[in-house]
GROMACS .gro file of C-alpha atoms in nm:
model
  274
    1PHE     CA    1 -10.085 -19.068  19.937
    2ILE     CA    2  -9.706 -19.089  20.067
    3VAL     CA    3  -9.500 -18.785  19.997
    4VAL     CA    4  -9.162 -18.911  20.143
    5ALA     CA    5  -9.019 -19.295  20.137
    6ILE     CA    6  -8.771 -19.221  20.335
    7ILE     CA    7  -8.742 -19.188  20.700
    8THR     CA    8  -8.453 -19.205  20.892
    9LEU     CA    9  -8.301 -19.304  21.320
   10THR     CA   10  -7.996 -19.188  21.482
   11SER     CA   11  -8.017 -19.352  21.843
   12ASP     CA   12  -7.779 -19.423  22.188
   13TRP     CA   13  -8.031 -19.703  22.175
   14VAL     CA   14  -7.756 -19.978  22.034
   15LEU     CA   15  -7.870 -20.283  21.966
   16SER     CA   16  -7.919 -20.563  22.186
   17ASP     CA   17  -8.226 -20.390  22.304
   18TYR     CA   18  -8.634 -20.362  22.184
   19TYR     CA   19  -8.612 -19.944  22.101
   20ALA     CA   20  -8.522 -20.010  21.738
   21PRO     CA   21  -8.725 -20.299  21.633
   22ALA     CA   22  -9.023 -20.123  21.864
   23VAL     CA   23  -8.986 -19.805  21.695
   24LYS     CA   24  -8.947 -19.963  21.360
   25GLY     CA   25  -9.270 -20.183  21.363
   26ALA     CA   26  -9.437 -19.869  21.498
   27ILE     CA   27  -9.311 -19.726  21.179
   28TYR     CA   28  -9.413 -19.983  20.936
   29SER     CA   29  -9.741 -19.999  21.125
   30ALA     CA   30  -9.835 -19.599  21.004
   31VAL     CA   31  -9.677 -19.607  20.732
   32PRO     CA   32  -9.618 -19.927  20.533
   33ASP     CA   33  -9.437 -19.814  20.250
   34VAL     CA   34  -9.222 -19.616  20.443
   35ASN     CA   35  -8.815 -19.697  20.403
   36VAL     CA   36  -8.653 -19.689  20.751
   37VAL     CA   37  -8.255 -19.617  20.739
   38ASP     CA   38  -8.088 -19.681  21.043
   39ILE     CA   39  -7.802 -19.378  21.053
   40THR     CA   40  -7.710 -19.509  21.335
   41HIS     CA   41  -7.775 -19.694  21.721
   42ASN     CA   42  -7.439 -19.694  21.826
   43LEU     CA   43  -7.349 -19.306  22.002
   44ASP     CA   44  -7.283 -19.322  22.343
   45PRO     CA   45  -7.551 -19.226  22.623
   46PHE     CA   46  -7.719 -18.871  22.562
   47ASP     CA   47  -7.408 -18.782  22.335
   48LEU     CA   48  -7.565 -18.495  22.117
   49ARG     CA   49  -7.275 -18.348  21.950
   50SER     CA   50  -7.088 -18.732  21.754
   51ALA     CA   51  -7.509 -18.723  21.713
   52ALA     CA   52  -7.514 -18.376  21.572
   53PHE     CA   53  -7.183 -18.457  21.321
   54ILE     CA   54  -7.310 -18.800  21.197
   55VAL     CA   55  -7.611 -18.649  21.075
   56LYS     CA   56  -7.517 -18.306  20.940
   57ASN     CA   57  -7.222 -18.497  20.815
   58CYS     CA   58  -7.475 -18.756  20.544
   59TYR     CA   59  -7.810 -18.632  20.583
   60ARG     CA   60  -7.783 -18.415  20.247
   61ASN     CA   61  -7.686 -18.712  20.028
   62PHE     CA   62  -8.089 -18.852  20.123
   63PRO     CA   63  -8.331 -18.731  19.916
   64GLU     CA   64  -8.559 -18.418  19.983
   65GLY     CA   65  -8.836 -18.462  20.173
   66THR     CA   66  -8.684 -18.712  20.409
   67ILE     CA   67  -8.749 -18.751  20.734
   68HIS     CA   68  -8.483 -18.749  21.013
   69ILE     CA   69  -8.583 -18.924  21.364
   70LEU     CA   70  -8.276 -18.814  21.662
   71ALA     CA   71  -8.350 -19.038  21.931
   72VAL     CA   72  -8.094 -18.872  22.153
   73GLU     CA   73  -8.235 -18.718  22.518
   74THR     CA   74  -8.572 -18.754  22.413
   75GLU     CA   75  -8.712 -18.631  22.775
   76GLU     CA   76  -8.930 -18.343  22.747
   77SER     CA   77  -8.920 -18.050  22.951
   78ILE     CA   78  -9.013 -17.721  22.932
   79GLU     CA   79  -8.637 -17.612  22.810
   80ASN     CA   80  -8.620 -17.903  22.599
   81PRO     CA   81  -8.936 -17.950  22.400
   82HIS     CA   82  -9.052 -18.209  22.111
   83ILE     CA   83  -9.017 -18.047  21.776
   84ALA     CA   84  -9.054 -18.056  21.392
   85LEU     CA   85  -8.910 -17.854  21.173
   86LYS     CA   86  -8.774 -17.803  20.801
   87VAL     CA   87  -8.436 -17.734  20.619
   88ASN     CA   88  -8.310 -17.762  20.290
   89GLY     CA   89  -8.565 -17.991  20.180
   90HIS     CA   90  -8.560 -18.226  20.439
   91TYR     CA   91  -8.780 -18.282  20.740
   92PHE     CA   92  -8.625 -18.361  21.151
   93ILE     CA   93  -8.813 -18.452  21.467
   94GLY     CA   94  -8.675 -18.498  21.816
   95THR     CA   95  -8.654 -18.260  22.163
   96ASP     CA   96  -8.464 -17.932  22.105
   97ASN     CA   97  -8.181 -17.991  22.333
   98ASP     CA   98  -7.923 -17.833  22.149
   99VAL     CA   99  -7.868 -18.095  21.909
  100PHE     CA  100  -8.126 -17.947  21.569
  101SER     CA  101  -7.930 -17.594  21.603
  102LEU     CA  102  -7.588 -17.756  21.545
  103VAL     CA  103  -7.703 -17.995  21.275
  104ILE     CA  104  -7.831 -17.718  21.052
  105ASP     CA  105  -7.565 -17.493  21.128
  106GLU     CA  106  -7.689 -17.065  20.978
  107ASP     CA  107  -7.897 -17.278  20.722
  108PRO     CA  108  -8.316 -17.110  20.720
  109TYR     CA  109  -8.550 -17.320  20.864
  110GLU     CA  110  -8.926 -17.334  20.953
  111ALA     CA  111  -8.992 -17.549  21.356
  112VAL     CA  112  -9.262 -17.614  21.507
  113MET     CA  113  -9.319 -17.712  21.856
  114ILE     CA  114  -9.508 -18.055  21.879
  115ASP     CA  115  -9.887 -18.064  21.967
  116VAL     CA  116  -9.958 -18.382  21.870
  117VAL     CA  117 -10.110 -18.617  22.164
  118GLN     CA  118  -9.951 -18.922  22.217
  119ASP     CA  119 -10.098 -19.277  22.203
  120THR     CA  120 -10.032 -19.390  22.491
  121ASP     CA  121  -9.981 -19.304  22.859
  122PHE     CA  122  -9.621 -19.390  22.886
  123PHE     CA  123  -9.343 -19.070  22.879
  124THR     CA  124  -9.040 -19.277  22.863
  125PHE     CA  125  -9.088 -19.375  22.466
  126SER     CA  126  -9.149 -19.082  22.301
  127THR     CA  127  -8.995 -19.165  22.010
  128ARG     CA  128  -9.154 -19.451  21.937
  129ASP     CA  129  -9.527 -19.281  22.093
  130ARG     CA  130  -9.493 -18.976  22.003
  131PHE     CA  131  -9.214 -18.887  21.695
  132VAL     CA  132  -9.348 -19.229  21.507
  133LYS     CA  133  -9.661 -19.051  21.488
  134VAL     CA  134  -9.511 -18.648  21.356
  135ALA     CA  135  -9.311 -18.887  21.161
  136ALA     CA  136  -9.662 -19.006  20.970
  137MET     CA  137  -9.827 -18.738  20.933
  138ILE     CA  138  -9.534 -18.562  20.764
  139ALA     CA  139  -9.504 -18.883  20.549
  140LYS     CA  140  -9.910 -18.854  20.478
  141GLY     CA  141  -9.885 -18.477  20.341
  142GLN     CA  142  -9.959 -18.313  20.628
  143PRO     CA  143  -9.784 -17.954  20.690
  144LEU     CA  144  -9.577 -17.842  20.980
  145SER     CA  145  -9.825 -17.593  21.080
  146ASP     CA  146 -10.050 -17.878  21.221
  147ILE     CA  147  -9.820 -18.035  21.378
  148GLY     CA  148  -9.798 -17.727  21.651
  149LYS     CA  149  -9.701 -17.375  21.638
  150PRO     CA  150  -9.362 -17.186  21.490
  151TYR     CA  151  -9.085 -17.246  21.717
  152GLU     CA  152  -8.703 -17.079  21.747
  153LEU     CA  153  -8.489 -17.295  21.811
  154LYS     CA  154  -8.255 -17.287  22.133
  155GLU     CA  155  -7.872 -17.115  22.078
  156LYS     CA  156  -7.628 -17.363  21.958
  157PHE     CA  157  -7.349 -17.434  22.232
  158ASP     CA  158  -7.104 -17.558  21.934
  159PHE     CA  159  -6.722 -17.465  21.936
  160LYS     CA  160  -6.536 -17.177  21.733
  161PRO     CA  161  -6.145 -17.226  21.713
  162ALA     CA  162  -6.005 -16.927  21.838
  163VAL     CA  163  -5.755 -16.738  21.619
  164TYR     CA  164  -5.508 -16.531  21.758
  165GLY     CA  165  -5.242 -16.318  21.508
  166ASN     CA  166  -5.038 -16.630  21.394
  167TRP     CA  167  -5.178 -16.906  21.503
  168ILE     CA  168  -5.548 -17.099  21.556
  169ARG     CA  169  -5.663 -17.290  21.876
  170GLY     CA  170  -5.907 -17.502  21.808
  171ILE     CA  171  -6.024 -17.897  21.982
  172VAL     CA  172  -6.136 -18.198  21.893
  173ILE     CA  173  -6.498 -18.268  21.830
  174PHE     CA  174  -6.515 -18.609  21.730
  175ILE     CA  175  -6.307 -18.957  21.715
  176ASP     CA  176  -6.414 -19.169  21.410
  177ALA     CA  177  -6.466 -19.541  21.432
  178TYR     CA  178  -6.116 -19.585  21.331
  179GLU     CA  179  -6.017 -19.346  21.563
  180ASN     CA  180  -5.977 -19.134  21.319
  181VAL     CA  181  -5.970 -18.755  21.507
  182VAL     CA  182  -6.133 -18.432  21.331
  183THR     CA  183  -6.123 -18.106  21.472
  184ASN     CA  184  -6.351 -17.794  21.451
  185VAL     CA  185  -6.099 -17.586  21.160
  186THR     CA  186  -6.243 -17.586  20.865
  187LYS     CA  187  -6.022 -17.561  20.547
  188GLU     CA  188  -6.212 -17.196  20.493
  189LEU     CA  189  -6.091 -17.069  20.786
  190PHE     CA  190  -5.753 -17.278  20.780
  191GLU     CA  191  -5.666 -17.149  20.463
  192LYS     CA  192  -5.759 -16.779  20.519
  193VAL     CA  193  -5.485 -16.756  20.829
  194ARG     CA  194  -5.213 -16.908  20.673
  195ALA     CA  195  -5.253 -16.673  20.360
  196GLY     CA  196  -4.962 -16.984  20.168
  197ARG     CA  197  -4.700 -16.913  20.514
  198LYS     CA  198  -4.580 -17.252  20.631
  199PHE     CA  199  -4.721 -17.400  20.939
  200SER     CA  200  -4.691 -17.657  21.222
  201ILE     CA  201  -4.977 -17.826  21.401
  202LYS     CA  202  -4.889 -17.925  21.666
  203LEU     CA  203  -5.049 -18.219  21.867
  204CYS     CA  204  -5.035 -18.346  22.285
  205HIS     CA  205  -4.885 -18.025  22.412
  206GLY     CA  206  -4.672 -18.001  22.140
  207ASN     CA  207  -4.524 -18.372  22.177
  208TYR     CA  208  -4.630 -18.433  21.801
  209GLU     CA  209  -4.587 -18.199  21.513
  210ILE     CA  210  -4.751 -18.217  21.163
  211GLU     CA  211  -4.561 -17.951  20.849
  212GLU     CA  212  -4.821 -18.044  20.603
  213ILE     CA  213  -5.158 -18.120  20.432
  214SER     CA  214  -5.231 -18.453  20.240
  215SER     CA  215  -5.487 -18.519  20.017
  216GLY     CA  216  -5.533 -18.959  20.204
  217TYR     CA  217  -5.455 -19.158  20.444
  218GLN     CA  218  -5.135 -19.337  20.235
  219ASP     CA  219  -4.946 -19.025  20.138
  220VAL     CA  220  -4.785 -19.114  20.511
  221ASP     CA  221  -4.557 -19.463  20.564
  222MET     CA  222  -4.758 -19.702  20.771
  223ALA     CA  223  -4.837 -19.528  21.134
  224ASP     CA  224  -4.699 -19.221  21.047
  225ILE     CA  225  -4.948 -18.904  21.139
  226VAL     CA  226  -5.101 -18.766  20.913
  227ALA     CA  227  -5.296 -18.433  20.869
  228LEU     CA  228  -5.577 -18.420  20.560
  229PHE     CA  229  -5.934 -18.209  20.511
  230GLY     CA  230  -6.167 -18.434  20.504
  231THR     CA  231  -6.515 -18.444  20.351
  232HIS     CA  232  -6.652 -18.329  20.623
  233GLY     CA  233  -6.470 -17.971  20.523
  234TYR     CA  234  -6.285 -17.992  20.853
  235LEU     CA  235  -5.901 -18.029  20.926
  236GLU     CA  236  -5.895 -18.394  21.076
  237ILE     CA  237  -5.588 -18.579  21.225
  238ALA     CA  238  -5.488 -18.971  21.168
  239MET     CA  239  -5.233 -19.232  21.104
  240ASN     CA  240  -5.240 -19.515  20.833
  241HIS     CA  241  -5.385 -19.760  20.931
  242GLY     CA  242  -5.347 -19.685  21.305
  243LYS     CA  243  -5.546 -19.599  21.609
  244ALA     CA  244  -5.467 -19.188  21.657
  245SER     CA  245  -5.671 -19.148  21.944
  246SER     CA  246  -5.572 -19.394  22.189
  247LEU     CA  247  -5.260 -19.446  22.081
  248LEU     CA  248  -5.146 -19.022  22.085
  249GLY     CA  249  -5.388 -18.947  22.318
  250ILE     CA  250  -5.608 -18.735  22.156
  251GLU     CA  251  -6.012 -18.697  22.340
  252ARG     CA  252  -6.301 -18.544  22.264
  253ASP     CA  253  -6.195 -18.171  22.373
  254SER     CA  254  -5.823 -18.228  22.327
  255VAL     CA  255  -5.673 -17.885  22.233
  256VAL     CA  256  -5.425 -17.888  21.842
  257ASP     CA  257  -5.258 -17.586  21.810
  258ILE     CA  258  -5.151 -17.463  21.440
  259TYR     CA  259  -4.854 -17.197  21.425
  260PHE     CA  260  -4.812 -17.017  21.084
  261GLU     CA  261  -4.444 -16.828  21.071
  262ASP     CA  262  -4.472 -16.440  21.122
  263ASP     CA  263  -4.478 -16.253  20.786
  264LYS     CA  264  -4.134 -16.091  20.878
  265ASP     CA  265  -3.986 -16.465  20.838
  266SER     CA  266  -4.212 -16.617  20.531
  267SER     CA  267  -3.947 -16.657  20.241
  268SER     CA  268  -3.968 -16.648  19.887
  269GLN     CA  269  -4.148 -17.012  19.882
  270GLU     CA  270  -4.461 -16.886  20.179
  271ASN     CA  271  -4.705 -16.901  19.898
  272THR     CA  272  -4.607 -17.313  19.835
  273LEU     CA  273  -4.897 -17.540  19.858
  274PHE     CA  274  -4.826 -17.852  20.089
   0.00000   0.00000   0.00000
């Protein structure tokens, strides 16, 4: 009896090695009627933060009951146990190396430390030899309580923007394949601190400056810099048909400062939306 029809895979394996097809074969052998979906296998090695950002921004688009396997830095230890959890109707399997706390934010969850013996004596391919077995148990309707004892996720290492009076200091948390740069400044925080005032977004120690928020990439001329809030809800810096990251010299963890005019200098146009 199959309860779930979808299992997703996220890894840093790339597709030139045998890891992804080996795991897919193991999944289909254990649950023949399942659909396996590749979220990505093109992460940089051990890039937990990018894995979390990608999964966080796509998992809710899958039907509830979907099982998500996160295969990044999967080796088990006392500090980083193998876990399974359920949040927002979705199941996740992987290693508690902080990645899951970044995925689920503050959402309530149910988690267990996996107590399921794997089928081989090798311990370097946990995704195939253990995570697939757990995914099959969940897919066939077994509760998390059959998989292990209750577990509490470790505190996450997320980076929050800092607010200093009339300015916000954020950092770059993700760079996509188009080299669009995503910061950790949410639209909610931006509008709260802005309070209708004019602003200036400064990049690369002030070498580049943006004074308006656009609704799309083509709101500016070709190769011009644009700031917008993406569907992920974070402030994004891009170039219309250009590669913002490499052309502007912006990397992950680069600082992005947003300055707001002082209230005493605000004009009658301070409530204008850009």
